[in-house]
Coordinates of C-alpha atoms in Angstrom, one line a residue:
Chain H
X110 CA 9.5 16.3 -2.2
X111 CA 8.1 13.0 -0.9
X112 CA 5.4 13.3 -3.4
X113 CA 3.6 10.7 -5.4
X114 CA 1.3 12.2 -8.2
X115 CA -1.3 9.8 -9.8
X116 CA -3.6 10.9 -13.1
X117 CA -6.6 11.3 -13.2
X118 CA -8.1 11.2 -10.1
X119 CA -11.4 9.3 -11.5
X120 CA -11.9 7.8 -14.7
X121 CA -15.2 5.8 -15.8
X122 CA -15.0 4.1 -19.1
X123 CA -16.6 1.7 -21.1
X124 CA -15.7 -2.2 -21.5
X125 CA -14.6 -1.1 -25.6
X126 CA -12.3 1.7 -24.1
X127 CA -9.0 2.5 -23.8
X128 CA -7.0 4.4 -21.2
X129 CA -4.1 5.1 -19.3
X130 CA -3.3 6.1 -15.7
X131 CA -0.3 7.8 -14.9
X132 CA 2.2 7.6 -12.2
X133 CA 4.8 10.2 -11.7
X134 CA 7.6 10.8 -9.0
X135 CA 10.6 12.8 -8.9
X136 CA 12.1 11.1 -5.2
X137 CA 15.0 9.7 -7.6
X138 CA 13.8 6.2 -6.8
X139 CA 14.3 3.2 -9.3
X140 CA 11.2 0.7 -7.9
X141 CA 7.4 1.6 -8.4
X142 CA 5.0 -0.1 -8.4
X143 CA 0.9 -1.0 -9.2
X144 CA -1.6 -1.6 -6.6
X145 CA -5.6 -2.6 -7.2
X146 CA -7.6 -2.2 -4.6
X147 CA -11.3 -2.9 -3.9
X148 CA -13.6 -1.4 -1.7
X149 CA -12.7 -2.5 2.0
X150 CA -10.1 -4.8 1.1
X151 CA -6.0 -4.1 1.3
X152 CA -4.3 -3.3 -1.9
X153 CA -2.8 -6.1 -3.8
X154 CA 0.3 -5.9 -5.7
X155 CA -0.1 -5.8 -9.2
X156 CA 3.1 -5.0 -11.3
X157 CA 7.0 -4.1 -9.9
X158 CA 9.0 -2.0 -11.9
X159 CA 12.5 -2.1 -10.8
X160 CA 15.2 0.5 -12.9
X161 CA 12.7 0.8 -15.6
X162 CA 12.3 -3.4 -16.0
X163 CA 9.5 -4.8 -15.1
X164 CA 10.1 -7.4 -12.0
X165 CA 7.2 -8.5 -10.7
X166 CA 3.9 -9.3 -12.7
X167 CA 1.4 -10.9 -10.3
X168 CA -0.4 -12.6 -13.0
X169 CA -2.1 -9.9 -13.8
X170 CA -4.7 -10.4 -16.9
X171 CA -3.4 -8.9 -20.4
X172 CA -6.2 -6.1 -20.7
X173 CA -3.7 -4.4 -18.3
X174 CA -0.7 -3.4 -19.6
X175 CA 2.2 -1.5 -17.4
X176 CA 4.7 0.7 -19.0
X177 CA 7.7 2.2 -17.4
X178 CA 8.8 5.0 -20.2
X179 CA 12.1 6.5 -17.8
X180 CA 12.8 6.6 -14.1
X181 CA 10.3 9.0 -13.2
X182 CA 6.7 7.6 -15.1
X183 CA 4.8 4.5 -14.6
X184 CA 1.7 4.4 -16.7
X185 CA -0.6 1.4 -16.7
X186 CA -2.5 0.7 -20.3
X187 CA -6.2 -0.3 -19.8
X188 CA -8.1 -2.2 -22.8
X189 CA -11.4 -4.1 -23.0
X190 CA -11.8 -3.8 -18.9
X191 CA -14.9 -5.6 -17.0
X192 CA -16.7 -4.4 -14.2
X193 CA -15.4 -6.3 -11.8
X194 CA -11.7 -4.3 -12.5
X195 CA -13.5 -1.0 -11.1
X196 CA -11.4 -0.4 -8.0
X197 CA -9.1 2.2 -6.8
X198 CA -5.3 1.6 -8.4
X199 CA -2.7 3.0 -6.2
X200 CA 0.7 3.6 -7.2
X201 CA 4.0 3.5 -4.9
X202 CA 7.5 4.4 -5.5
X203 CA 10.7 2.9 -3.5
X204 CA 14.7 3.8 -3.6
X205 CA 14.7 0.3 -4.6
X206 CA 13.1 -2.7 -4.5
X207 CA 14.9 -3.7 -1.3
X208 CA 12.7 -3.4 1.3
X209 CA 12.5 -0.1 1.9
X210 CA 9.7 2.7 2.6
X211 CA 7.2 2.6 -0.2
X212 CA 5.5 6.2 -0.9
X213 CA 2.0 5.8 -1.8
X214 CA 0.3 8.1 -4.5
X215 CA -3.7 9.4 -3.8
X216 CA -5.0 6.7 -6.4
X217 CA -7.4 6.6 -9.1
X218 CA -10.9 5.4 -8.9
X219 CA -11.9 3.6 -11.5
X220 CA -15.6 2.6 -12.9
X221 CA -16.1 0.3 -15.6
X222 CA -19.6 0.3 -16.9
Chain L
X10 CA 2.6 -18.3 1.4
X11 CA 2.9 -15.2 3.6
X12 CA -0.2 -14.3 5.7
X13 CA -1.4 -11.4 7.8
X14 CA -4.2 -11.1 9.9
X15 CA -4.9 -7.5 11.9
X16 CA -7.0 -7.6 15.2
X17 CA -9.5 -6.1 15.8
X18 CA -11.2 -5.4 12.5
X19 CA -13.0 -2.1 13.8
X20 CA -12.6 -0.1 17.0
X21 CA -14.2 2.7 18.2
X22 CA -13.0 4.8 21.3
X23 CA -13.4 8.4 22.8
X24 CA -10.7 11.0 22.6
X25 CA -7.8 11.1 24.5
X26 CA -7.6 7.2 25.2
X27 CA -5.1 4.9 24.3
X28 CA -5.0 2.5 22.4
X29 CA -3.4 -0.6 20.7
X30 CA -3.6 -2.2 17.2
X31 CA -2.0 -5.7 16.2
X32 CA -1.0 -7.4 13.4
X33 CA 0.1 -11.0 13.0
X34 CA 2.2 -12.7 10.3
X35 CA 2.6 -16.4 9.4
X36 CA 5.9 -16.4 7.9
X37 CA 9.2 -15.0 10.3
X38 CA 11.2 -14.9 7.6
X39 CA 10.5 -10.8 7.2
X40 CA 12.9 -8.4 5.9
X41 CA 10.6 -5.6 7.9
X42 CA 7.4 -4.6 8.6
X43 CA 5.5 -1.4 7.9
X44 CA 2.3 0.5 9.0
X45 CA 0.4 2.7 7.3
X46 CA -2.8 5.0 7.8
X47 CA -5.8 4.9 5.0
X48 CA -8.2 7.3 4.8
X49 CA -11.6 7.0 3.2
X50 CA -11.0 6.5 -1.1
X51 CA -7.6 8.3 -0.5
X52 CA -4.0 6.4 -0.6
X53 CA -1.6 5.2 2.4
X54 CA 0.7 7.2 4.3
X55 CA 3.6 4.9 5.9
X56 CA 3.6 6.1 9.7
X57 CA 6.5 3.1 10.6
X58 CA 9.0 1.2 9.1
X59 CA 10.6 -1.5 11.5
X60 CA 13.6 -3.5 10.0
X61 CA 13.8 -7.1 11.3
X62 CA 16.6 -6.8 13.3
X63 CA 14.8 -3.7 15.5
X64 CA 12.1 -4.6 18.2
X65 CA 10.2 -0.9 18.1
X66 CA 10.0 2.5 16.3
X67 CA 8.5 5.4 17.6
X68 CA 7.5 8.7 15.8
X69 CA 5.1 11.2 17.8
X70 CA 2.5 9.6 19.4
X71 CA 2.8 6.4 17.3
X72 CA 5.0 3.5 18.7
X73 CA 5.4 0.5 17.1
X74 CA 6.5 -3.1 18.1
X75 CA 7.7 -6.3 16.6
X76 CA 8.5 -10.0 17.8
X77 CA 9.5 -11.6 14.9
X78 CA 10.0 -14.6 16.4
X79 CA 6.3 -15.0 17.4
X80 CA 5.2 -13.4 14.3
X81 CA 3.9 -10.3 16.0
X82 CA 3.6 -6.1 15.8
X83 CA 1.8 -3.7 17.3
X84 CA 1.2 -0.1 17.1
X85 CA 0.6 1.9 20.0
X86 CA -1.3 5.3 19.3
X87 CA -1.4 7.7 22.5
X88 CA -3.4 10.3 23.7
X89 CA -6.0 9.5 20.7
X90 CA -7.6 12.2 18.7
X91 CA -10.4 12.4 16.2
X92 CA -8.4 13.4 13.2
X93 CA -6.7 9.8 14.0
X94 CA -9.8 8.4 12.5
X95 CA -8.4 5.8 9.3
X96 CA -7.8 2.4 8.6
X97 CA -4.6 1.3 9.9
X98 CA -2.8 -1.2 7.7
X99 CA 0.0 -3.6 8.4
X100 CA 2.6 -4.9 5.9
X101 CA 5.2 -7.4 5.7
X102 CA 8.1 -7.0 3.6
X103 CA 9.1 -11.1 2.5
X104 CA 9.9 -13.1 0.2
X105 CA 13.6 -13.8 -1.9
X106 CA 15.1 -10.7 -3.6
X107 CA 12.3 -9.4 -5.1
X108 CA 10.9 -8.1 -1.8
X109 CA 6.9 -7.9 -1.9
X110 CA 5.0 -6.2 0.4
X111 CA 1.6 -8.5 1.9
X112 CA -1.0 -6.7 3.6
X113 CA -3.8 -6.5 6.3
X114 CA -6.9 -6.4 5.9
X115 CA -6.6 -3.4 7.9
X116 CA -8.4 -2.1 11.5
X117 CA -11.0 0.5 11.2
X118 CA -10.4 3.5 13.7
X119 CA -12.9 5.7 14.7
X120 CA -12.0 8.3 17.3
X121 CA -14.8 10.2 19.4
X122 CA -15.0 13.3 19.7

């Protein structure tokens, strides 16, 4: 199973809301990882997770908050978004954060109105 | 800071040619270097991953090249079809050990039927 599964699909929410997107892979590996991407532009890392610590924050504003509850689940925490944050967020999974292969979930689009 | 640049942006060709995709980097210093397929609102699908010390991988029709040295890959897709059709992104893996993955801005395929 090489699989990547990503909840919900779409979401549109308020700038008052909260939400979470979820991540979930069962590959056994101990890296994952957040992605934003806008339309026609490549994704651009967001948050590393590596054996449930985060690693990597790429300065990432505080209205996004990344939690890595076990192995298998990466959510990401969304609070008092603005527009400009509607984009599709993808989340990847690695064996580690060496390098190798990263598997790609199908994303979540994401409107903030 | 690592850069990468993909050429061309968009390219449209009939069915059955085939056809090459590059990607340039700024920094040698790469662990390895990965391609992946997009398509439209959906997320990526690794096709190749070349490890530094390799100069090609191929899977399929798909062949991929890499002069690290001059900062250079290419993919090589053969015997083009329509369900080919995607944006074709290139990634570098750089960067101390916390590997991070910089992207393309991706080239636009659009096969003919």
């Amino acid at each position: 199973d090489t699989e990547v599964t990503q909840t919900p699909k779409h979401l549109v929410m308020g700038m008052t809301n909260k939400k979470s997107l979820k991540c979930e892979q069962h590959m056994g590996h101990r890296a994952m990882y957040w992605y934003k991407q806008k339309a026609k532009k490549p994704p651009e890392l967001m948050f590393v997770y590596s054996y449930e610590k985060l690693s990597i924050n790429e300065s990432v504003p505080s209205r996004f908050s990344p939690e890595c509850p076990n192995s298998s689940l990466l959510n990401l925490h969304l609070h008092a978004l603005q527009p400009e944050d509607s984009a599709l967020y993808l989340c990847a999974s690695s064996p580690s954060q060496g390098g190798e292969t990263q598997y790609f979930g199908p994303g979540t689009r994401l409107l903030v109105l | 800071k690592q850069e990468v640049t993909q050429i061309p942006a968009a390219l449209s060709v009939p069915e059955g040619e085939n056809l090459v995709l590059n990607c340039s980097f700024t920094d040698s210093a790469i662990y390895n270097l990965q391609w992946f397929r997009q398509d439209p609102g959906k997320g990526l699908t690794s096709l190749l991953l070349i490890q530094s010390s390799q100069r090609e991988q191929t899977s399929g029709r798909l062949n991929a090249s890499l002069d690290k040295s001059s900062g250079r890959s290419t993919l090589y897709i053969a015997a083009s079809q329509p369900g080919d059709s995607a944006t074709y992104l290139c990634a570098v893996y750089s960067g101390g050990s916390n590997y991070k993955l910089t992207f393309g801005k991706g080239t636009l395929l659009t096969v003919n039927p």
